[in-house]
């Protein structure tokens, strides 16, 4: 399929946008929230040559939300796999309390590196489309210290309130979607 932007597929558009962000942003700290297929596309973004080794320290956190990414060890090198283990969490649409760690059921038995490549937690809903909205409080709490913001940080950036408003908007949209669907 195509996304209508310059005739690129969604995966190709994702890689081009990521590469542009890395090359043109002066941000010292980056975080990614990747939902559904975007999680799989982000693995392509993370791999060489799309993300040079020198850019890896800027990537402070990756929040996957009910992502379809698997086979992680076969898609990224050992350095990037270690980065995902340390700086990524996958919030899945599985029942139970938000943020509770669960087993990566997509990994073959005895081969955890071939699953998500990072810790897996409950997203607070079984609704795929609602995962971002319900998991947002946990995602924000997890990302803030990695980005040097939040209660433990000395100074919060001006965009922190925008992040919180995005989370509130996702929760409102999730309620509307449930009513409509």
mmCIF file with all atom_site columns, N, CA, C and O in Angstrom, residues 74-129:
data_model
loop_
_atom_site.group_PDB
_atom_site.id
_atom_site.type_symbol
_atom_site.label_atom_id
_atom_site.label_alt_id
_atom_site.label_comp_id
_atom_site.label_asym_id
_atom_site.label_entity_id
_atom_site.label_seq_id
_atom_site.pdbx_PDB_ins_code
_atom_site.Cartn_x
_atom_site.Cartn_y
_atom_site.Cartn_z
_atom_site.occupancy
_atom_site.B_iso_or_equiv
_atom_site.pdbx_formal_charge
_atom_site.auth_seq_id
_atom_site.auth_comp_id
_atom_site.auth_asym_id
_atom_site.auth_atom_id
_atom_site.pdbx_PDB_model_num
ATOM 1   N N  . UNK A 1 74  ? 16.900 -10.888 14.187 1.00 0.00 ? 74  UNK A N  1
ATOM 2   C CA . UNK A 1 74  ? 17.229 -11.111 12.782 1.00 0.00 ? 74  UNK A CA 1
ATOM 3   C C  . UNK A 1 74  ? 17.180 -9.810  11.974 1.00 0.00 ? 74  UNK A C  1
ATOM 4   O O  . UNK A 1 74  ? 17.661 -9.768  10.844 1.00 0.00 ? 74  UNK A O  1
ATOM 5   N N  . UNK A 1 75  ? 16.640 -8.744  12.559 1.00 0.00 ? 75  UNK A N  1
ATOM 6   C CA . UNK A 1 75  ? 16.426 -7.501  11.809 1.00 0.00 ? 75  UNK A CA 1
ATOM 7   C C  . UNK A 1 75  ? 17.359 -6.368  12.221 1.00 0.00 ? 75  UNK A C  1
ATOM 8   O O  . UNK A 1 75  ? 17.481 -5.384  11.486 1.00 0.00 ? 75  UNK A O  1
ATOM 9   N N  . UNK A 1 76  ? 17.975 -6.470  13.387 1.00 0.00 ? 76  UNK A N  1
ATOM 10  C CA . UNK A 1 76  ? 18.909 -5.440  13.839 1.00 0.00 ? 76  UNK A CA 1
ATOM 11  C C  . UNK A 1 76  ? 20.179 -6.105  14.345 1.00 0.00 ? 76  UNK A C  1
ATOM 12  O O  . UNK A 1 76  ? 20.162 -7.276  14.727 1.00 0.00 ? 76  UNK A O  1
ATOM 13  N N  . UNK A 1 77  ? 21.259 -5.351  14.362 1.00 0.00 ? 77  UNK A N  1
ATOM 14  C CA . UNK A 1 77  ? 22.522 -5.912  14.838 1.00 0.00 ? 77  UNK A CA 1
ATOM 15  C C  . UNK A 1 77  ? 22.540 -5.982  16.371 1.00 0.00 ? 77  UNK A C  1
ATOM 16  O O  . UNK A 1 77  ? 21.618 -5.515  17.048 1.00 0.00 ? 77  UNK A O  1
ATOM 17  N N  . UNK A 1 78  ? 23.606 -6.565  16.905 1.00 0.00 ? 78  UNK A N  1
ATOM 18  C CA . UNK A 1 78  ? 23.700 -6.797  18.352 1.00 0.00 ? 78  UNK A CA 1
ATOM 19  C C  . UNK A 1 78  ? 23.663 -5.488  19.149 1.00 0.00 ? 78  UNK A C  1
ATOM 20  O O  . UNK A 1 78  ? 23.081 -5.438  20.238 1.00 0.00 ? 78  UNK A O  1
ATOM 21  N N  . UNK A 1 79  ? 24.264 -4.432  18.630 1.00 0.00 ? 79  UNK A N  1
ATOM 22  C CA . UNK A 1 79  ? 24.265 -3.138  19.326 1.00 0.00 ? 79  UNK A CA 1
ATOM 23  C C  . UNK A 1 79  ? 22.852 -2.599  19.468 1.00 0.00 ? 79  UNK A C  1
ATOM 24  O O  . UNK A 1 79  ? 22.441 -2.131  20.534 1.00 0.00 ? 79  UNK A O  1
ATOM 25  N N  . UNK A 1 80  ? 22.078 -2.682  18.393 1.00 0.00 ? 80  UNK A N  1
ATOM 26  C CA . UNK A 1 80  ? 20.714 -2.169  18.410 1.00 0.00 ? 80  UNK A CA 1
ATOM 27  C C  . UNK A 1 80  ? 19.778 -3.068  19.213 1.00 0.00 ? 80  UNK A C  1
ATOM 28  O O  . UNK A 1 80  ? 18.858 -2.583  19.874 1.00 0.00 ? 80  UNK A O  1
ATOM 29  N N  . UNK A 1 81  ? 20.024 -4.356  19.188 1.00 0.00 ? 81  UNK A N  1
ATOM 30  C CA . UNK A 1 81  ? 19.236 -5.267  20.012 1.00 0.00 ? 81  UNK A CA 1
ATOM 31  C C  . UNK A 1 81  ? 19.475 -4.965  21.497 1.00 0.00 ? 81  UNK A C  1
ATOM 32  O O  . UNK A 1 81  ? 18.525 -4.908  22.287 1.00 0.00 ? 81  UNK A O  1
ATOM 33  N N  . UNK A 1 82  ? 20.720 -4.708  21.868 1.00 0.00 ? 82  UNK A N  1
ATOM 34  C CA . UNK A 1 82  ? 21.024 -4.341  23.260 1.00 0.00 ? 82  UNK A CA 1
ATOM 35  C C  . UNK A 1 82  ? 20.354 -3.016  23.624 1.00 0.00 ? 82  UNK A C  1
ATOM 36  O O  . UNK A 1 82  ? 19.840 -2.862  24.734 1.00 0.00 ? 82  UNK A O  1
ATOM 37  N N  . UNK A 1 83  ? 20.329 -2.064  22.686 1.00 0.00 ? 83  UNK A N  1
ATOM 38  C CA . UNK A 1 83  ? 19.667 -0.787  22.932 1.00 0.00 ? 83  UNK A CA 1
ATOM 39  C C  . UNK A 1 83  ? 18.176 -1.027  23.201 1.00 0.00 ? 83  UNK A C  1
ATOM 40  O O  . UNK A 1 83  ? 17.614 -0.457  24.133 1.00 0.00 ? 83  UNK A O  1
ATOM 41  N N  . UNK A 1 84  ? 17.525 -1.867  22.412 1.00 0.00 ? 84  UNK A N  1
ATOM 42  C CA . UNK A 1 84  ? 16.098 -2.149  22.615 1.00 0.00 ? 84  UNK A CA 1
ATOM 43  C C  . UNK A 1 84  ? 15.855 -2.817  23.964 1.00 0.00 ? 84  UNK A C  1
ATOM 44  O O  . UNK A 1 84  ? 14.890 -2.495  24.650 1.00 0.00 ? 84  UNK A O  1
ATOM 45  N N  . UNK A 1 85  ? 16.719 -3.740  24.338 1.00 0.00 ? 85  UNK A N  1
ATOM 46  C CA . UNK A 1 85  ? 16.550 -4.404  25.640 1.00 0.00 ? 85  UNK A CA 1
ATOM 47  C C  . UNK A 1 85  ? 16.620 -3.402  26.790 1.00 0.00 ? 85  UNK A C  1
ATOM 48  O O  . UNK A 1 85  ? 15.933 -3.530  27.787 1.00 0.00 ? 85  UNK A O  1
ATOM 49  N N  . UNK A 1 86  ? 17.469 -2.393  26.618 1.00 0.00 ? 86  UNK A N  1
ATOM 50  C CA . UNK A 1 86  ? 17.706 -1.410  27.676 1.00 0.00 ? 86  UNK A CA 1
ATOM 51  C C  . UNK A 1 86  ? 16.760 -0.215  27.612 1.00 0.00 ? 86  UNK A C  1
ATOM 52  O O  . UNK A 1 86  ? 16.371 0.325   28.646 1.00 0.00 ? 86  UNK A O  1
ATOM 53  N N  . UNK A 1 87  ? 16.377 0.216   26.405 1.00 0.00 ? 87  UNK A N  1
ATOM 54  C CA . UNK A 1 87  ? 15.664 1.486   26.261 1.00 0.00 ? 87  UNK A CA 1
ATOM 55  C C  . UNK A 1 87  ? 14.297 1.372   25.597 1.00 0.00 ? 87  UNK A C  1
ATOM 56  O O  . UNK A 1 87  ? 13.758 2.374   25.120 1.00 0.00 ? 87  UNK A O  1
ATOM 57  N N  . UNK A 1 88  ? 13.737 0.162   25.540 1.00 0.00 ? 88  UNK A N  1
ATOM 58  C CA . UNK A 1 88  ? 12.419 0.015   24.914 1.00 0.00 ? 88  UNK A CA 1
ATOM 59  C C  . UNK A 1 88  ? 11.502 -0.824  25.801 1.00 0.00 ? 88  UNK A C  1
ATOM 60  O O  . UNK A 1 88  ? 11.965 -1.679  26.557 1.00 0.00 ? 88  UNK A O  1
ATOM 61  N N  . UNK A 1 89  ? 10.222 -0.574  25.684 1.00 0.00 ? 89  UNK A N  1
ATOM 62  C CA . UNK A 1 89  ? 9.175  -1.376  26.330 1.00 0.00 ? 89  UNK A CA 1
ATOM 63  C C  . UNK A 1 89  ? 8.041  -1.516  25.324 1.00 0.00 ? 89  UNK A C  1
ATOM 64  O O  . UNK A 1 89  ? 7.751  -0.589  24.570 1.00 0.00 ? 89  UNK A O  1
ATOM 65  N N  . UNK A 1 90  ? 7.431  -2.688  25.326 1.00 0.00 ? 90  UNK A N  1
ATOM 66  C CA . UNK A 1 90  ? 6.289  -2.937  24.446 1.00 0.00 ? 90  UNK A CA 1
ATOM 67  C C  . UNK A 1 90  ? 5.035  -3.085  25.309 1.00 0.00 ? 90  UNK A C  1
ATOM 68  O O  . UNK A 1 90  ? 4.917  -4.038  26.065 1.00 0.00 ? 90  UNK A O  1
ATOM 69  N N  . UNK A 1 91  ? 4.112  -2.108  25.204 1.00 0.00 ? 91  UNK A N  1
ATOM 70  C CA . UNK A 1 91  ? 2.831  -2.188  25.902 1.00 0.00 ? 91  UNK A CA 1
ATOM 71  C C  . UNK A 1 91  ? 1.841  -2.878  24.977 1.00 0.00 ? 91  UNK A C  1
ATOM 72  O O  . UNK A 1 91  ? 1.476  -2.346  23.933 1.00 0.00 ? 91  UNK A O  1
ATOM 73  N N  . UNK A 1 92  ? 1.433  -4.084  25.346 1.00 0.00 ? 92  UNK A N  1
ATOM 74  C CA . UNK A 1 92  ? 0.551  -4.911  24.514 1.00 0.00 ? 92  UNK A CA 1
ATOM 75  C C  . UNK A 1 92  ? -0.899 -4.794  24.961 1.00 0.00 ? 92  UNK A C  1
ATOM 76  O O  . UNK A 1 92  ? -1.190 -4.572  26.131 1.00 0.00 ? 92  UNK A O  1
ATOM 77  N N  . UNK A 1 93  ? -1.809 -5.010  24.023 1.00 0.00 ? 93  UNK A N  1
ATOM 78  C CA . UNK A 1 93  ? -3.247 -5.018  24.310 1.00 0.00 ? 93  UNK A CA 1
ATOM 79  C C  . UNK A 1 93  ? -3.614 -6.391  24.866 1.00 0.00 ? 93  UNK A C  1
ATOM 80  O O  . UNK A 1 93  ? -4.130 -7.247  24.160 1.00 0.00 ? 93  UNK A O  1
ATOM 81  N N  . UNK A 1 94  ? -3.300 -6.582  26.126 1.00 0.00 ? 94  UNK A N  1
ATOM 82  C CA . UNK A 1 94  ? -3.659 -7.814  26.831 1.00 0.00 ? 94  UNK A CA 1
ATOM 83  C C  . UNK A 1 94  ? -4.339 -7.424  28.146 1.00 0.00 ? 94  UNK A C  1
ATOM 84  O O  . UNK A 1 94  ? -4.032 -6.388  28.719 1.00 0.00 ? 94  UNK A O  1
ATOM 85  N N  . UNK A 1 95  ? -5.274 -8.252  28.566 1.00 0.00 ? 95  UNK A N  1
ATOM 86  C CA . UNK A 1 95  ? -6.021 -7.942  29.788 1.00 0.00 ? 95  UNK A CA 1
ATOM 87  C C  . UNK A 1 95  ? -5.138 -7.904  31.022 1.00 0.00 ? 95  UNK A C  1
ATOM 88  O O  . UNK A 1 95  ? -4.037 -8.439  31.043 1.00 0.00 ? 95  UNK A O  1
ATOM 89  N N  . UNK A 1 96  ? -5.647 -7.256  32.041 1.00 0.00 ? 96  UNK A N  1
ATOM 90  C CA . UNK A 1 96  ? -4.934 -7.170  33.314 1.00 0.00 ? 96  UNK A CA 1
ATOM 91  C C  . UNK A 1 96  ? -4.500 -5.755  33.610 1.00 0.00 ? 96  UNK A C  1
ATOM 92  O O  . UNK A 1 96  ? -4.729 -4.835  32.825 1.00 0.00 ? 96  UNK A O  1
ATOM 93  N N  . UNK A 1 97  ? -3.841 -5.572  34.758 1.00 0.00 ? 97  UNK A N  1
ATOM 94  C CA . UNK A 1 97  ? -3.473 -4.224  35.204 1.00 0.00 ? 97  UNK A CA 1
ATOM 95  C C  . UNK A 1 97  ? -2.424 -3.573  34.301 1.00 0.00 ? 97  UNK A C  1
ATOM 96  O O  . UNK A 1 97  ? -1.464 -4.211  33.877 1.00 0.00 ? 97  UNK A O  1
ATOM 97  N N  . UNK A 1 98  ? -2.621 -2.282  34.034 1.00 0.00 ? 98  UNK A N  1
ATOM 98  C CA . UNK A 1 98  ? -1.694 -1.498  33.228 1.00 0.00 ? 98  UNK A CA 1
ATOM 99  C C  . UNK A 1 98  ? -0.284 -1.593  33.789 1.00 0.00 ? 98  UNK A C  1
ATOM 100 O O  . UNK A 1 98  ? -0.069 -1.508  34.990 1.00 0.00 ? 98  UNK A O  1
ATOM 101 N N  . UNK A 1 99  ? 0.666  -1.797  32.889 1.00 0.00 ? 99  UNK A N  1
ATOM 102 C CA . UNK A 1 99  ? 2.098  -1.733  33.170 1.00 0.00 ? 99  UNK A CA 1
ATOM 103 C C  . UNK A 1 99  ? 2.660  -2.970  33.856 1.00 0.00 ? 99  UNK A C  1
ATOM 104 O O  . UNK A 1 99  ? 3.837  -3.004  34.191 1.00 0.00 ? 99  UNK A O  1
ATOM 105 N N  . UNK A 1 100 ? 1.838  -3.986  34.066 1.00 0.00 ? 100 UNK A N  1
ATOM 106 C CA . UNK A 1 100 ? 2.345  -5.227  34.656 1.00 0.00 ? 100 UNK A CA 1
ATOM 107 C C  . UNK A 1 100 ? 3.146  -5.987  33.593 1.00 0.00 ? 100 UNK A C  1
ATOM 108 O O  . UNK A 1 100 ? 2.686  -6.165  32.471 1.00 0.00 ? 100 UNK A O  1
ATOM 109 N N  . UNK A 1 101 ? 4.351  -6.411  33.957 1.00 0.00 ? 101 UNK A N  1
ATOM 110 C CA . UNK A 1 101 ? 5.193  -7.119  33.004 1.00 0.00 ? 101 UNK A CA 1
ATOM 111 C C  . UNK A 1 101 ? 4.612  -8.496  32.702 1.00 0.00 ? 101 UNK A C  1
ATOM 112 O O  . UNK A 1 101 ? 4.109  -9.175  33.598 1.00 0.00 ? 101 UNK A O  1
ATOM 113 N N  . UNK A 1 102 ? 4.655  -8.876  31.417 1.00 0.00 ? 102 UNK A N  1
ATOM 114 C CA . UNK A 1 102 ? 4.165  -10.180 30.964 1.00 0.00 ? 102 UNK A CA 1
ATOM 115 C C  . UNK A 1 102 ? 5.213  -10.825 30.071 1.00 0.00 ? 102 UNK A C  1
ATOM 116 O O  . UNK A 1 102 ? 6.128  -10.157 29.580 1.00 0.00 ? 102 UNK A O  1
ATOM 117 N N  . UNK A 1 103 ? 5.057  -12.097 29.843 1.00 0.00 ? 103 UNK A N  1
ATOM 118 C CA . UNK A 1 103 ? 5.976  -12.832 28.975 1.00 0.00 ? 103 UNK A CA 1
ATOM 119 C C  . UNK A 1 103 ? 5.746  -12.427 27.522 1.00 0.00 ? 103 UNK A C  1
ATOM 120 O O  . UNK A 1 103 ? 4.621  -12.156 27.107 1.00 0.00 ? 103 UNK A O  1
ATOM 121 N N  . UNK A 1 104 ? 6.817  -12.414 26.743 1.00 0.00 ? 104 UNK A N  1
ATOM 122 C CA . UNK A 1 104 ? 6.707  -12.132 25.313 1.00 0.00 ? 104 UNK A CA 1
ATOM 123 C C  . UNK A 1 104 ? 6.229  -13.404 24.616 1.00 0.00 ? 104 UNK A C  1
ATOM 124 O O  . UNK A 1 104 ? 7.011  -14.274 24.281 1.00 0.00 ? 104 UNK A O  1
ATOM 125 N N  . UNK A 1 105 ? 4.934  -13.500 24.404 1.00 0.00 ? 105 UNK A N  1
ATOM 126 C CA . UNK A 1 105 ? 4.368  -14.727 23.832 1.00 0.00 ? 105 UNK A CA 1
ATOM 127 C C  . UNK A 1 105 ? 4.602  -14.846 22.327 1.00 0.00 ? 105 UNK A C  1
ATOM 128 O O  . UNK A 1 105 ? 4.237  -15.839 21.715 1.00 0.00 ? 105 UNK A O  1
ATOM 129 N N  . UNK A 1 106 ? 5.227  -13.872 21.737 1.00 0.00 ? 106 UNK A N  1
ATOM 130 C CA . UNK A 1 106 ? 5.540  -13.942 20.298 1.00 0.00 ? 106 UNK A CA 1
ATOM 131 C C  . UNK A 1 106 ? 6.922  -14.543 20.043 1.00 0.00 ? 106 UNK A C  1
ATOM 132 O O  . UNK A 1 106 ? 7.274  -14.803 18.901 1.00 0.00 ? 106 UNK A O  1
ATOM 133 N N  . UNK A 1 107 ? 7.694  -14.725 21.093 1.00 0.00 ? 107 UNK A N  1
ATOM 134 C CA . UNK A 1 107 ? 9.034  -15.287 20.949 1.00 0.00 ? 107 UNK A CA 1
ATOM 135 C C  . UNK A 1 107 ? 8.954  -16.812 20.947 1.00 0.00 ? 107 UNK A C  1
ATOM 136 O O  . UNK A 1 107 ? 8.247  -17.397 21.762 1.00 0.00 ? 107 UNK A O  1
ATOM 137 N N  . UNK A 1 108 ? 9.678  -17.463 20.036 1.00 0.00 ? 108 UNK A N  1
ATOM 138 C CA . UNK A 1 108 ? 9.722  -18.929 20.074 1.00 0.00 ? 108 UNK A CA 1
ATOM 139 C C  . UNK A 1 108 ? 10.321 -19.403 21.397 1.00 0.00 ? 108 UNK A C  1
ATOM 140 O O  . UNK A 1 108 ? 11.165 -18.729 21.985 1.00 0.00 ? 108 UNK A O  1
ATOM 141 N N  . UNK A 1 109 ? 9.887  -20.541 21.869 1.00 0.00 ? 109 UNK A N  1
ATOM 142 C CA . UNK A 1 109 ? 10.383 -21.097 23.129 1.00 0.00 ? 109 UNK A CA 1
ATOM 143 C C  . UNK A 1 109 ? 11.911 -21.179 23.087 1.00 0.00 ? 109 UNK A C  1
ATOM 144 O O  . UNK A 1 109 ? 12.495 -21.698 22.140 1.00 0.00 ? 109 UNK A O  1
ATOM 145 N N  . UNK A 1 110 ? 12.546 -20.618 24.114 1.00 0.00 ? 110 UNK A N  1
ATOM 146 C CA . UNK A 1 110 ? 14.002 -20.635 24.220 1.00 0.00 ? 110 UNK A CA 1
ATOM 147 C C  . UNK A 1 110 ? 14.703 -19.617 23.348 1.00 0.00 ? 110 UNK A C  1
ATOM 148 O O  . UNK A 1 110 ? 15.929 -19.569 23.307 1.00 0.00 ? 110 UNK A O  1
ATOM 149 N N  . UNK A 1 111 ? 13.970 -18.782 22.628 1.00 0.00 ? 111 UNK A N  1
ATOM 150 C CA . UNK A 1 111 ? 14.577 -17.786 21.739 1.00 0.00 ? 111 UNK A CA 1
ATOM 151 C C  . UNK A 1 111 ? 13.967 -16.404 21.965 1.00 0.00 ? 111 UNK A C  1
ATOM 152 O O  . UNK A 1 111 ? 13.357 -15.823 21.078 1.00 0.00 ? 111 UNK A O  1
ATOM 153 N N  . UNK A 1 112 ? 14.113 -15.839 23.164 1.00 0.00 ? 112 UNK A N  1
ATOM 154 C CA . UNK A 1 112 ? 13.472 -14.545 23.448 1.00 0.00 ? 112 UNK A CA 1
ATOM 155 C C  . UNK A 1 112 ? 13.932 -13.421 22.523 1.00 0.00 ? 112 UNK A C  1
ATOM 156 O O  . UNK A 1 112 ? 13.181 -12.494 22.257 1.00 0.00 ? 112 UNK A O  1
ATOM 157 N N  . UNK A 1 113 ? 15.145 -13.514 22.015 1.00 0.00 ? 113 UNK A N  1
ATOM 158 C CA . UNK A 1 113 ? 15.655 -12.466 21.129 1.00 0.00 ? 113 UNK A CA 1
ATOM 159 C C  . UNK A 1 113 ? 14.910 -12.409 19.795 1.00 0.00 ? 113 UNK A C  1
ATOM 160 O O  . UNK A 1 113 ? 14.999 -11.437 19.059 1.00 0.00 ? 113 UNK A O  1
ATOM 161 N N  . UNK A 1 114 ? 14.153 -13.459 19.479 1.00 0.00 ? 114 UNK A N  1
ATOM 162 C CA . UNK A 1 114 ? 13.407 -13.469 18.228 1.00 0.00 ? 114 UNK A CA 1
ATOM 163 C C  . UNK A 1 114 ? 11.980 -12.949 18.403 1.00 0.00 ? 114 UNK A C  1
ATOM 164 O O  . UNK A 1 114 ? 11.196 -12.940 17.464 1.00 0.00 ? 114 UNK A O  1
ATOM 165 N N  . UNK A 1 115 ? 11.649 -12.510 19.584 1.00 0.00 ? 115 UNK A N  1
ATOM 166 C CA . UNK A 1 115 ? 10.343 -11.892 19.823 1.00 0.00 ? 115 UNK A CA 1
ATOM 167 C C  . UNK A 1 115 ? 10.458 -10.389 19.674 1.00 0.00 ? 115 UNK A C  1
ATOM 168 O O  . UNK A 1 115 ? 11.040 -9.884  18.712 1.00 0.00 ? 115 UNK A O  1
ATOM 169 N N  . UNK A 1 116 ? 9.945  -9.670  20.653 1.00 0.00 ? 116 UNK A N  1
ATOM 170 C CA . UNK A 1 116 ? 9.909  -8.198  20.601 1.00 0.00 ? 116 UNK A CA 1
ATOM 171 C C  . UNK A 1 116 ? 11.275 -7.566  20.829 1.00 0.00 ? 116 UNK A C  1
ATOM 172 O O  . UNK A 1 116 ? 11.507 -6.437  20.416 1.00 0.00 ? 116 UNK A O  1
ATOM 173 N N  . UNK A 1 117 ? 12.157 -8.256  21.527 1.00 0.00 ? 117 UNK A N  1
ATOM 174 C CA . UNK A 1 117 ? 13.482 -7.709  21.781 1.00 0.00 ? 117 UNK A CA 1
ATOM 175 C C  . UNK A 1 117 ? 13.549 -6.758  22.958 1.00 0.00 ? 117 UNK A C  1
ATOM 176 O O  . UNK A 1 117 ? 14.568 -6.118  23.174 1.00 0.00 ? 117 UNK A O  1
ATOM 177 N N  . UNK A 1 118 ? 12.441 -6.645  23.692 1.00 0.00 ? 118 UNK A N  1
ATOM 178 C CA . UNK A 1 118 ? 12.400 -5.726  24.827 1.00 0.00 ? 118 UNK A CA 1
ATOM 179 C C  . UNK A 1 118 ? 11.371 -6.236  25.828 1.00 0.00 ? 118 UNK A C  1
ATOM 180 O O  . UNK A 1 118 ? 10.589 -7.130  25.509 1.00 0.00 ? 118 UNK A O  1
ATOM 181 N N  . UNK A 1 119 ? 11.353 -5.681  27.043 1.00 0.00 ? 119 UNK A N  1
ATOM 182 C CA . UNK A 1 119 ? 10.328 -6.085  28.010 1.00 0.00 ? 119 UNK A CA 1
ATOM 183 C C  . UNK A 1 119 ? 8.925  -5.809  27.461 1.00 0.00 ? 119 UNK A C  1
ATOM 184 O O  . UNK A 1 119 ? 8.710  -4.853  26.716 1.00 0.00 ? 119 UNK A O  1
ATOM 185 N N  . UNK A 1 120 ? 7.983  -6.662  27.863 1.00 0.00 ? 120 UNK A N  1
ATOM 186 C CA . UNK A 1 120 ? 6.592  -6.531  27.428 1.00 0.00 ? 120 UNK A CA 1
ATOM 187 C C  . UNK A 1 120 ? 5.736  -6.280  28.664 1.00 0.00 ? 120 UNK A C  1
ATOM 188 O O  . UNK A 1 120 ? 5.885  -6.958  29.680 1.00 0.00 ? 120 UNK A O  1
ATOM 189 N N  . UNK A 1 121 ? 4.842  -5.302  28.561 1.00 0.00 ? 121 UNK A N  1
ATOM 190 C CA . UNK A 1 121 ? 3.947  -4.955  29.671 1.00 0.00 ? 121 UNK A CA 1
ATOM 191 C C  . UNK A 1 121 ? 2.512  -4.879  29.179 1.00 0.00 ? 121 UNK A C  1
ATOM 192 O O  . UNK A 1 121 ? 2.262  -4.682  27.987 1.00 0.00 ? 121 UNK A O  1
ATOM 193 N N  . UNK A 1 122 ? 1.601  -4.971  30.097 1.00 0.00 ? 122 UNK A N  1
ATOM 194 C CA . UNK A 1 122 ? 0.182  -4.849  29.756 1.00 0.00 ? 122 UNK A CA 1
ATOM 195 C C  . UNK A 1 122 ? -0.140 -3.395  29.421 1.00 0.00 ? 122 UNK A C  1
ATOM 196 O O  . UNK A 1 122 ? 0.266  -2.485  30.132 1.00 0.00 ? 122 UNK A O  1
ATOM 197 N N  . UNK A 1 123 ? -0.936 -3.231  28.374 1.00 0.00 ? 123 UNK A N  1
ATOM 198 C CA . UNK A 1 123 ? -1.314 -1.895  27.931 1.00 0.00 ? 123 UNK A CA 1
ATOM 199 C C  . UNK A 1 123 ? -2.574 -1.354  28.574 1.00 0.00 ? 123 UNK A C  1
ATOM 200 O O  . UNK A 1 123 ? -3.028 -0.267  28.232 1.00 0.00 ? 123 UNK A O  1
ATOM 201 N N  . UNK A 1 124 ? -3.165 -2.101  29.490 1.00 0.00 ? 124 UNK A N  1
ATOM 202 C CA . UNK A 1 124 ? -4.337 -1.611  30.201 1.00 0.00 ? 124 UNK A CA 1
ATOM 203 C C  . UNK A 1 124 ? -5.640 -1.776  29.441 1.00 0.00 ? 124 UNK A C  1
ATOM 204 O O  . UNK A 1 124 ? -6.669 -1.257  29.858 1.00 0.00 ? 124 UNK A O  1
ATOM 205 N N  . UNK A 1 125 ? -5.607 -2.482  28.324 1.00 0.00 ? 125 UNK A N  1
ATOM 206 C CA . UNK A 1 125 ? -6.801 -2.715  27.517 1.00 0.00 ? 125 UNK A CA 1
ATOM 207 C C  . UNK A 1 125 ? -6.578 -3.939  26.636 1.00 0.00 ? 125 UNK A C  1
ATOM 208 O O  . UNK A 1 125 ? -5.436 -4.336  26.416 1.00 0.00 ? 125 UNK A O  1
ATOM 209 N N  . UNK A 1 126 ? -7.656 -4.499  26.149 1.00 0.00 ? 126 UNK A N  1
ATOM 210 C CA . UNK A 1 126 ? -7.551 -5.560  25.134 1.00 0.00 ? 126 UNK A CA 1
ATOM 211 C C  . UNK A 1 126 ? -7.878 -5.000  23.757 1.00 0.00 ? 126 UNK A C  1
ATOM 212 O O  . UNK A 1 126 ? -7.884 -5.725  22.778 1.00 0.00 ? 126 UNK A O  1
ATOM 213 N N  . UNK A 1 127 ? -8.124 -3.703  23.679 1.00 0.00 ? 127 UNK A N  1
ATOM 214 C CA . UNK A 1 127 ? -8.488 -3.027  22.436 1.00 0.00 ? 127 UNK A CA 1
ATOM 215 C C  . UNK A 1 127 ? -7.234 -2.503  21.740 1.00 0.00 ? 127 UNK A C  1
ATOM 216 O O  . UNK A 1 127 ? -6.578 -1.582  22.235 1.00 0.00 ? 127 UNK A O  1
ATOM 217 N N  . UNK A 1 128 ? -6.913 -3.068  20.592 1.00 0.00 ? 128 UNK A N  1
ATOM 218 C CA . UNK A 1 128 ? -5.710 -2.687  19.850 1.00 0.00 ? 128 UNK A CA 1
ATOM 219 C C  . UNK A 1 128 ? -5.653 -1.172  19.621 1.00 0.00 ? 128 UNK A C  1
ATOM 220 O O  . UNK A 1 128 ? -4.654 -0.523  19.925 1.00 0.00 ? 128 UNK A O  1
ATOM 221 N N  . UNK A 1 129 ? -6.731 -0.596  19.100 1.00 0.00 ? 129 UNK A N  1
ATOM 222 C CA . UNK A 1 129 ? -6.749 0.835   18.774 1.00 0.00 ? 129 UNK A CA 1
ATOM 223 C C  . UNK A 1 129 ? -6.645 1.721   20.014 1.00 0.00 ? 129 UNK A C  1
ATOM 224 O O  . UNK A 1 129 ? -6.174 2.850   19.924 1.00 0.00 ? 129 UNK A O  1
#
